[in-house]
XYZ file of C-alpha atoms in Angstrom:
677
model
C -19.804 110.082 196.185
C -19.817 107.352 198.819
C -23.130 106.982 200.605
C -24.031 105.401 203.934
C -25.952 102.124 203.720
C -28.847 103.492 205.666
C -29.666 105.609 208.650
C -28.730 102.879 211.154
C -26.838 100.305 209.070
C -23.252 101.266 209.840
C -21.158 102.378 212.790
C -19.824 105.964 212.818
C -16.396 104.982 211.496
C -18.029 104.039 208.189
C -19.644 107.394 207.646
C -19.294 109.084 204.258
C -16.244 111.309 204.273
C -16.702 112.672 200.781
C -13.741 110.697 199.377
C -14.163 110.528 195.592
C -15.055 107.170 194.100
C -12.129 105.222 192.690
C -11.693 106.110 189.025
C -13.819 103.827 186.898
C -11.351 104.083 184.060
C -8.455 103.030 186.295
C -10.493 100.139 187.651
C -11.431 98.954 184.171
C -7.819 99.122 183.059
C -6.608 97.194 186.116
C -9.234 94.491 185.550
C -8.330 94.153 181.879
C -4.636 93.812 182.669
C -5.304 91.265 185.413
C -7.473 89.199 183.056
C -4.749 89.223 180.414
C -2.250 88.152 183.033
C -4.331 85.083 183.914
C -5.221 84.184 180.332
C -1.543 84.127 179.429
C -0.948 81.545 182.166
C -3.689 79.101 181.247
C -2.340 75.697 180.230
C -3.212 74.344 176.755
C -5.671 71.818 178.224
C -7.532 74.573 180.078
C -6.257 74.385 183.643
C -4.129 76.677 185.786
C -1.474 75.683 188.271
C 0.748 78.140 190.122
C 3.755 77.567 192.296
C 2.959 76.511 195.847
C 5.825 77.483 198.120
C 6.334 76.797 201.797
C 9.379 77.550 203.953
C 12.927 76.190 203.745
C 11.900 72.867 205.287
C 10.775 70.910 202.213
C 13.775 71.663 199.949
C 16.070 70.907 202.904
C 14.305 67.586 203.491
C 14.648 66.756 199.806
C 18.424 67.232 200.020
C 18.522 65.024 203.116
C 16.395 62.329 201.479
C 18.648 62.049 198.456
C 21.793 62.097 200.608
C 20.357 59.372 202.854
C 20.219 57.147 199.778
C 23.596 58.333 198.485
C 21.953 60.044 195.512
C 23.691 63.436 195.359
C 23.007 65.773 192.458
C 25.654 68.493 192.572
C 24.027 70.843 190.071
C 20.569 70.685 191.614
C 21.937 70.911 195.152
C 23.868 74.027 194.176
C 20.633 75.660 193.033
C 18.829 74.611 196.238
C 21.752 76.036 198.202
C 21.326 79.386 196.485
C 17.612 79.302 197.326
C 18.267 78.559 201.011
C 20.958 81.219 201.307
C 18.743 83.829 199.671
C 15.923 83.116 202.128
C 18.379 83.408 205.002
C 19.681 86.728 203.710
C 16.226 88.175 203.015
C 14.995 87.264 206.501
C 18.117 88.439 208.355
C 16.362 91.373 210.000
C 13.738 89.190 211.679
C 15.678 85.914 212.068
C 19.240 87.119 212.713
C 20.731 84.306 210.643
C 18.043 81.660 210.937
C 15.013 80.801 208.831
C 11.315 81.573 209.519
C 8.137 79.652 208.758
C 6.673 82.605 206.874
C 7.884 85.768 205.191
C 8.797 88.321 207.837
C 8.300 85.867 210.685
C 10.584 85.073 213.619
C 13.184 82.328 213.539
C 11.848 78.790 213.729
C 14.302 76.322 215.265
C 13.109 73.240 213.392
C 13.134 74.949 210.003
C 16.532 76.482 210.723
C 18.092 73.188 211.833
C 16.962 71.477 208.640
C 18.120 74.340 206.411
C 21.508 74.380 208.165
C 21.827 70.588 207.824
C 20.986 70.737 204.111
C 23.589 73.432 203.478
C 26.216 71.387 205.312
C 25.322 68.350 203.171
C 25.547 70.513 200.049
C 29.034 71.496 201.093
C 28.827 74.843 202.888
C 31.626 74.895 205.493
C 30.565 75.413 209.090
C 33.089 78.273 209.361
C 31.443 80.247 206.548
C 29.995 83.547 207.838
C 26.400 82.693 206.931
C 26.714 79.286 208.622
C 28.157 80.838 211.769
C 25.233 83.272 211.828
C 22.805 80.394 211.436
C 24.471 78.402 214.226
C 24.432 81.362 216.598
C 20.782 82.114 215.805
C 19.765 78.507 216.498
C 21.677 78.435 219.777
C 20.224 81.761 220.857
C 16.710 80.431 220.142
C 17.254 77.423 222.416
C 19.370 75.031 220.409
C 18.514 72.070 218.213
C 17.176 70.195 221.266
C 14.110 72.453 220.931
C 13.267 71.024 217.501
C 9.856 69.498 216.863
C 9.077 65.780 216.565
C 9.362 65.544 212.788
C 12.735 67.279 212.795
C 13.990 65.013 215.569
C 12.853 61.917 213.671
C 14.859 63.106 210.660
C 17.911 63.793 212.837
C 17.567 60.343 214.408
C 17.739 58.772 210.948
C 21.123 60.402 210.472
C 22.307 59.477 213.976
C 22.334 63.089 215.176
C 19.989 62.432 218.117
C 19.112 59.186 219.920
C 15.861 57.507 218.926
C 14.456 58.135 222.394
C 14.189 61.771 221.284
C 11.253 60.644 219.158
C 7.963 59.554 220.785
C 7.118 55.903 220.203
C 4.685 55.197 217.360
C 5.117 51.498 216.497
C 3.679 49.837 213.378
C 1.307 47.937 215.656
C -0.962 50.987 215.705
C -2.112 49.719 212.302
C -3.578 46.664 214.076
C -5.502 48.497 216.790
C -9.296 48.069 216.802
C -11.442 51.086 216.103
C -12.764 51.175 219.663
C -9.231 51.813 220.942
C -8.534 55.424 222.097
C -6.021 55.775 219.239
C -6.993 54.520 215.794
C -5.833 55.623 212.357
C -9.384 56.467 211.304
C -9.544 58.980 214.158
C -6.769 61.192 212.806
C -6.630 63.360 209.693
C -5.740 62.119 206.240
C -2.423 63.961 206.233
C -1.469 62.478 209.609
C -2.483 59.007 208.439
C -0.481 59.058 205.222
C 2.598 60.556 206.886
C 2.478 58.386 209.975
C 1.782 54.893 208.612
C 5.013 54.525 206.595
C 6.947 56.418 209.264
C 6.032 53.827 211.921
C 7.920 51.200 209.936
C 10.910 53.505 209.544
C 10.993 54.292 213.268
C 10.780 50.592 214.103
C 13.529 49.561 211.660
C 15.796 52.555 212.363
C 17.782 52.415 209.095
C 21.102 54.170 208.601
C 22.228 56.306 205.627
C 23.651 54.276 202.765
C 26.840 56.349 202.874
C 28.454 58.489 205.603
C 27.487 62.150 205.369
C 30.660 63.516 206.929
C 28.536 66.124 208.708
C 27.815 66.643 212.402
C 25.240 68.937 213.987
C 26.557 68.796 217.560
C 27.474 72.473 217.363
C 23.768 73.321 217.149
C 22.966 71.783 220.561
C 23.258 73.626 223.861
C 23.219 70.246 225.592
C 24.822 67.218 223.907
C 21.884 65.336 222.380
C 22.613 62.082 224.200
C 22.299 63.957 227.513
C 18.944 65.604 226.807
C 16.302 64.053 229.050
C 13.204 66.144 228.342
C 12.447 66.798 224.698
C 9.849 69.487 223.940
C 6.166 68.851 223.403
C 3.308 71.019 222.220
C 2.036 73.924 224.336
C -1.491 73.053 223.225
C -1.509 69.615 224.941
C -4.298 69.341 227.523
C -4.497 67.530 230.815
C -5.063 64.801 231.833
C -4.190 63.501 228.377
C -0.735 65.100 228.301
C 0.360 63.307 231.486
C -1.344 60.061 230.528
C 0.142 59.848 227.040
C 3.525 61.012 228.300
C 3.593 58.193 230.860
C 2.598 55.691 228.163
C 5.474 56.869 225.972
C 7.939 56.380 228.823
C 6.662 52.828 229.248
C 6.925 52.068 225.520
C 10.402 53.540 224.980
C 12.321 50.569 226.476
C 10.198 48.026 224.585
C 11.906 48.609 221.245
C 12.961 45.264 219.843
C 10.750 43.294 222.243
C 7.644 43.033 220.039
C 7.107 39.398 218.950
C 8.358 38.903 215.399
C 5.018 37.549 214.168
C 3.111 40.559 215.497
C 5.634 43.001 214.050
C 5.524 41.256 210.657
C 1.744 41.445 210.589
C 1.802 45.140 211.524
C 4.402 46.011 208.890
C 2.447 44.088 206.264
C -0.654 46.094 207.168
C 1.310 49.347 206.869
C 2.824 48.313 203.532
C -0.600 47.363 202.160
C -2.025 50.712 203.272
C 0.729 52.635 201.485
C 0.717 50.553 198.318
C -3.061 50.817 197.916
C -2.811 54.613 198.166
C 0.456 55.104 196.288
C -1.455 57.234 193.765
C 0.930 56.828 190.821
C 3.270 59.716 190.142
C 1.037 62.019 192.163
C 2.260 60.243 195.271
C 0.993 58.971 198.605
C -1.488 61.534 199.873
C -0.115 63.812 197.116
C 1.965 65.581 199.795
C 5.754 65.559 200.102
C 6.212 64.225 203.671
C 4.072 61.160 202.986
C 5.837 60.533 199.660
C 9.282 60.689 201.282
C 8.210 58.376 204.092
C 6.865 55.871 201.563
C 10.321 55.701 199.951
C 11.957 55.166 203.335
C 9.422 52.491 204.283
C 9.961 50.483 201.086
C 13.704 50.706 201.666
C 13.316 49.385 205.217
C 11.223 46.485 203.944
C 13.911 45.492 201.452
C 12.055 46.517 198.299
C 14.596 46.642 195.429
C 15.320 50.012 193.824
C 13.914 48.875 190.474
C 10.609 47.746 191.979
C 7.785 49.682 190.228
C 6.425 50.861 193.578
C 9.709 52.447 194.591
C 10.362 53.860 191.129
C 6.908 55.437 191.179
C 7.403 56.816 194.684
C 10.638 58.532 193.629
C 8.947 59.926 190.513
C 6.222 61.469 192.655
C 8.816 63.296 194.746
C 10.661 64.569 191.687
C 7.450 66.069 190.258
C 7.443 68.522 193.150
C 10.875 69.939 192.322
C 10.509 73.484 191.020
C 13.354 74.996 189.006
C 13.625 78.763 188.618
C 15.976 79.294 185.676
C 15.684 83.082 185.864
C 17.199 83.011 189.372
C 19.306 79.871 188.930
C 17.510 78.419 191.962
C 15.565 75.287 192.807
C 13.167 74.503 195.626
C 10.640 71.743 196.323
C 6.900 72.296 196.590
C 4.981 70.555 199.391
C 2.287 69.536 196.896
C 0.591 70.801 193.730
C -2.654 72.794 193.610
C -4.164 72.614 190.089
C -7.787 71.944 191.060
C -7.825 74.705 193.659
C -6.071 77.160 191.347
C -8.301 76.393 188.376
C -11.524 76.699 190.358
C -10.539 80.015 191.956
C -9.267 81.523 188.701
C -12.548 80.521 187.056
C -14.454 82.466 189.715
C -12.280 85.537 189.190
C -12.692 85.430 185.406
C -16.439 84.920 185.655
C -16.597 87.954 187.932
C -14.593 89.971 185.403
C -16.935 88.891 182.613
C -16.565 89.283 178.873
C -16.398 86.663 176.178
C -12.701 85.899 176.391
C -12.586 85.633 180.180
C -15.752 83.551 180.362
C -14.545 81.276 177.573
C -11.280 80.645 179.416
C -13.220 79.902 182.599
C -15.407 77.390 180.772
C -12.318 75.602 179.425
C -10.956 75.420 182.951
C -14.229 74.050 184.266
C -14.374 71.422 181.509
C -10.912 70.308 182.632
C -12.220 70.053 186.199
C -15.182 67.906 185.198
C -12.799 65.140 184.143
C -11.307 65.068 187.646
C -14.354 64.488 189.785
C -13.876 61.396 191.940
C -16.930 59.167 191.546
C -15.445 55.668 191.426
C -13.237 55.551 194.533
C -14.542 55.136 198.064
C -11.852 56.897 200.074
C -10.866 56.901 203.722
C -13.650 59.396 204.454
C -16.120 56.496 204.161
C -14.937 55.150 207.521
C -17.421 57.541 209.147
C -19.757 57.934 206.176
C -20.073 54.420 204.701
C -23.432 55.046 203.022
C -22.380 58.171 201.111
C -21.447 57.901 197.431
C -18.180 59.527 196.321
C -18.476 62.722 194.304
C -15.790 65.194 195.333
C -12.676 66.775 193.867
C -9.156 66.525 195.233
C -6.812 69.475 195.642
C -4.088 67.996 193.424
C -4.002 66.451 189.942
C -4.952 63.120 191.481
C -5.650 62.030 195.065
C -8.779 59.863 194.807
C -8.612 58.428 198.315
C -8.715 61.965 199.707
C -11.114 64.349 197.934
C -11.351 67.770 199.533
C -14.649 69.217 200.742
C -13.386 72.775 200.247
C -12.269 72.190 196.653
C -15.506 70.400 195.882
C -17.681 73.269 197.077
C -15.614 75.859 195.198
C -15.746 73.811 191.978
C -19.517 73.382 192.244
C -19.991 77.093 192.888
C -18.017 77.880 189.728
C -19.790 75.261 187.598
C -23.187 76.535 188.672
C -22.291 80.190 188.176
C -20.801 79.606 184.735
C -23.899 77.743 183.562
C -26.211 80.504 184.779
C -24.043 83.380 183.599
C -23.018 82.180 180.162
C -25.995 80.015 179.288
C -23.593 77.317 178.098
C -22.189 74.366 179.986
C -20.809 70.923 179.364
C -23.746 68.456 179.392
C -22.051 66.619 182.260
C -22.401 69.644 184.533
C -25.845 69.006 186.128
C -24.983 65.436 187.056
C -21.584 66.493 188.404
C -23.195 69.150 190.586
C -25.845 66.748 191.891
C -23.282 64.078 192.722
C -20.981 66.554 194.459
C -23.867 68.063 196.430
C -24.886 64.611 197.613
C -21.331 64.000 198.836
C -21.059 67.412 200.532
C -24.343 66.893 202.379
C -23.176 63.465 203.460
C -19.931 64.902 204.830
C -21.561 67.428 207.169
C -20.460 66.874 210.764
C -22.812 66.597 213.709
C -22.330 70.182 214.843
C -23.372 71.621 211.480
C -19.893 72.336 210.105
C -17.567 70.582 207.708
C -13.959 69.431 207.943
C -11.670 69.484 204.935
C -11.365 65.741 204.294
C -13.179 63.951 207.117
C -16.509 64.088 208.918
C -16.657 64.263 212.721
C -12.866 64.089 213.033
C -13.072 65.602 216.499
C -11.139 63.258 218.793
C -9.356 66.214 220.374
C -7.601 64.168 223.053
C -5.317 62.788 220.328
C -3.726 66.203 219.837
C -2.183 65.669 223.284
C -0.117 62.609 222.372
C 3.636 63.352 222.400
C 3.911 62.789 218.656
C 1.321 65.532 217.991
C 3.456 68.438 219.169
C 2.300 70.336 216.075
C -1.302 70.211 217.315
C -2.697 69.355 213.890
C -3.352 65.638 214.047
C -7.063 66.140 213.402
C -9.391 67.551 210.750
C -12.341 68.995 212.685
C -14.971 71.293 211.166
C -13.678 74.790 210.422
C -15.305 78.092 209.594
C -13.753 78.542 206.159
C -14.629 75.073 204.820
C -18.090 75.176 206.393
C -18.730 78.600 204.889
C -17.872 77.347 201.422
C -20.353 74.478 201.799
C -23.089 76.762 203.110
C -22.462 79.207 200.263
C -22.676 76.369 197.758
C -25.975 75.079 199.129
C -27.429 78.596 199.209
C -26.376 79.367 195.637
C -27.900 76.085 194.461
C -31.209 77.123 195.990
C -31.456 74.909 199.049
C -34.180 76.098 201.390
C -32.969 78.233 204.304
C -35.113 76.121 206.610
C -33.532 72.819 205.594
C -31.658 71.001 208.329
C -28.273 71.266 206.600
C -28.627 75.005 205.947
C -29.995 75.845 209.379
C -27.306 73.883 211.196
C -24.553 75.413 209.054
C -25.746 78.963 209.758
C -25.978 78.215 213.472
C -22.460 76.765 213.405
C -20.984 79.855 211.742
C -22.757 82.283 214.051
C -21.582 80.334 217.101
C -17.971 80.423 215.852
C -17.757 84.216 215.537
C -15.117 85.621 217.870
C -15.926 88.259 220.467
C -14.219 90.943 218.374
C -16.477 90.207 215.381
C -14.001 88.207 213.269
C -13.910 84.545 212.339
C -10.849 82.294 212.589
C -9.297 81.169 209.285
C -7.928 77.628 209.385
C -6.672 77.384 205.788
C -5.725 81.006 205.129
C -3.980 83.670 207.219
C -6.127 84.176 209.247
C -9.004 86.223 210.663
C -9.384 88.231 207.455
C -9.609 84.954 205.524
C -12.095 83.425 207.962
C -14.211 86.572 208.054
C -14.357 86.761 204.254
C -15.393 83.104 204.129
C -18.121 83.490 206.748
C -19.607 86.739 205.456
C -19.938 85.556 201.860
C -21.735 82.414 203.041
C -24.032 84.161 205.499
C -24.959 86.721 202.868
C -25.800 83.920 200.433
C -27.859 82.221 203.132
C -29.979 85.356 203.444
C -28.648 87.216 206.470
C -29.246 90.936 206.220
C -26.436 93.498 206.457
C -28.251 94.709 209.595
C -27.799 91.355 211.333
C -25.643 91.869 214.449
C -23.072 89.314 213.307
C -22.637 91.105 209.988
C -22.365 94.528 211.641
C -19.787 93.316 214.169
C -17.706 91.758 211.404
C -17.792 94.941 209.330
C -16.741 96.987 212.344
C -13.803 94.616 212.943
C -12.668 94.828 209.322
C -12.775 98.613 209.380
C -10.891 98.731 212.672
C -8.112 96.507 211.319
C -7.605 98.352 208.035
C -4.047 99.637 207.752
C -3.374 103.386 207.434
C -2.331 102.829 203.811
C -5.792 101.446 202.969
C -4.889 97.763 202.704
C -5.184 94.838 205.067
C -2.463 92.527 206.300
C -1.988 89.733 208.792
C 0.925 87.393 209.496
C 1.197 83.819 210.688
C 1.748 85.130 214.204
C -1.928 86.054 214.359
C -2.700 82.416 215.178
C -3.180 82.011 218.939
C -0.017 80.853 220.683
C -1.701 78.171 222.760
C -4.081 76.918 220.109
C -7.799 77.458 219.792
C -9.410 80.209 217.755
C -9.572 83.159 220.154
C -7.036 85.824 219.144
C -4.203 86.660 221.509
C -4.732 89.981 223.333
C -1.533 91.392 221.831
C -2.277 90.373 218.232
C -1.036 93.010 215.786
C -1.728 93.812 212.153
C 0.761 92.926 209.460
C 1.806 94.892 206.380
C -0.830 95.191 203.673
C -0.929 92.408 201.101
C -2.829 92.061 197.847
C -4.650 88.832 198.676
C -5.681 89.847 202.192
C -6.825 93.267 201.001
C -8.925 91.530 198.366
C -10.453 89.183 200.968
C -11.361 92.137 203.154
C -13.011 93.927 200.238
C -14.954 90.817 199.235
C -16.050 90.413 202.857
C -17.218 94.013 203.181
C -19.144 93.812 199.923
C -20.825 90.591 201.062
C -21.869 92.368 204.252
C -23.480 95.214 202.324
C -20.716 97.749 202.964
C -19.838 98.393 199.327
C -20.318 102.149 199.279
C -18.032 102.944 202.187
C -14.755 104.707 202.719
C -13.137 101.445 203.814
C -13.913 99.775 200.487
C -12.874 102.849 198.531
C -9.505 103.006 200.272
C -8.931 99.260 199.885
C -9.687 99.381 196.167
C -7.356 102.353 195.789
C -4.581 100.343 197.488
C -5.027 97.527 194.968
C -4.946 99.921 192.040
C -1.784 101.561 193.330
C 0.058 98.272 193.848
C -0.708 96.374 190.656
C 2.453 95.248 188.887
C 3.370 96.055 185.315
C 2.558 92.473 184.259
C -1.036 92.767 185.508
C -0.524 90.740 188.671
C 0.256 91.956 192.171
C 3.648 91.425 193.836
C 3.270 89.472 197.059
C 6.223 87.809 198.784
C 4.058 87.350 201.864
C 2.749 84.011 203.082
C -1.050 84.154 203.220
C -1.951 80.449 203.056
C -1.979 78.029 205.973
C -1.032 74.379 206.144
C -0.987 74.025 209.944
C -1.346 77.115 212.155
C 1.975 78.106 213.758
C 3.669 75.092 212.162
C 3.454 75.213 208.370
C 2.435 78.034 206.042
C 1.936 78.281 202.297
C 2.570 80.941 199.716
C 0.061 80.406 196.914
C 1.612 82.210 193.970
C -1.819 82.409 192.362
C -3.527 84.291 195.191
C -2.073 87.707 194.343
C -2.974 87.145 190.699
C -6.628 86.215 191.104
C -8.117 87.612 194.325
C -7.437 91.308 193.589
C -9.036 90.847 190.162
C -12.014 89.177 191.802
C -12.453 92.008 194.304
C -12.102 94.856 191.807
C -14.415 93.171 189.312
C -17.035 92.556 191.995
C -16.819 96.173 193.104
C -17.351 97.294 189.509
C -20.284 94.925 189.068
C -22.013 96.030 192.255
C -21.635 99.695 191.345
C -23.144 99.021 187.934
C -25.972 96.937 189.371
C -29.282 98.065 190.809
C -29.279 95.166 193.292
C -26.261 96.355 195.299
C -26.035 92.933 196.942
C -23.673 90.072 196.172
C -25.690 87.384 194.378
C -23.229 84.498 194.596
C -22.255 82.004 197.260
C -18.590 82.938 196.994
């Protein structure tokens, strides 16, 4: 029977109701099937990589990119068309003919405009019923003139909107001194790699190599040449919004007036930046938008098609194309996630235990050891010049941009595997030490960690007109900081050390009034709360600590009637920041979010509770026949309210992790999670 955690440990809603404990036999069977599912998907060299799917934007942009260069591929475009039409059909109830940013979400104008444009380029007639529905949905939502900056820059390339629809970002920003209010080192890595080549493109304003024969005027409520006020971001703050807006109005008429020598020097600086970071067939920044902009930049600079740089840049884009033969569809991934997937799967398998699972995890970790970045001083060194490199990237290769989050998760797995199995690659201790040195060096002044940069907190830059997405920066976040704190705690760093103390203080200060924590890289408060609670538990906070109790109460209050947990991309605050909107609602239960909630409750000492019992029962009831969990939902975050990610591995590994941890805690006399994650 479920027992209370103590006479005063839990609020009344967690009281024992007499609900029978989830069947141990059913739990064991579910764990075994989930382990088999993951083992069958391990690559021969030991790693895992699952599909990483976003919305309709990236495959639509891929079609546009190839058509810009007169490189049509009828067979592939037909498969992408089927993918786009299926998404439109599946989301009809919530988008009325348009396309959303996440499964079940409302129509997004920018995504819908790009999807519509791609289908027109593929050959769908504008009179087709599905195209008429898409047009009407876009017009009802405000028309294409409400598209975001990146969509408008793409439309300007094709002559669909005037270039004044795009805020001015000239190549000369590459020449600005660091003391200037705007400097490339003051923005995030993803903004830097996307923006630098794009400045050249916006300055050169190239035209498609062949006419498209397509017009989007029917998507505009006001003819695009007559639009005078293009939208900005609701998050922009005064006085910066007015100041930067006035500067843009001054710069708009100066196109073509920059002295040739200055422009040449700026473009050379941009080209050198891109070429240095081209990253082979893994691509600039290892993310699609930067890769596509690199191709466009080289074209603008007159680089021949057979130049190795341009050939490599195209190859990087093509590696992201994902064919689905079983559905006769194709889409394009925004990037690849092998390091992240492999590290997380290793944690889940180590939690499950057993010789076969642990052996597979060790093979995955050996694969990861070969990918530690120790010989490349990346852009992060701009603010941390005295720190030695030692991190891991998210992708197969991205040495200029190792990821703090990935690094902490890899170290946690390496350390756990060595302790648990008593066997480890001899390189492991040195790898852990080097990574820990880098993580400590990347801690920001306030005690937290950003994903790729330290002290990337120049918040005024999110108010420039080009930053209408509100994600130009990489400031410290709860989820990344929690991973680093959990890593340091698991490695045995003293609770009184400066790094540990500051990290705990940072997390406690970031807790929301309702008891949750904001999740920057996963949707959303359930993800952030799981991250924070596992770290605070590892750092030694008691389940009776007020922060832990408040978080448990919030998790219980947000559990769905069916026993699971769910949250959609709309849970991100509408005007930015981390405080939830007053009208925030729960979403339908999902496997990954239910698993995060269970892991969070167990970390907070609430293992033997009705909430955990009901959540575990939900997972057992929803496991698929193949051992995984079906999850069409989007539970990963690229940029809140702008770009979301569906990690196809999450529903395969997190439920296993949660069920295995529940089994281990019930078998253990300690009854407390002993790991940093």
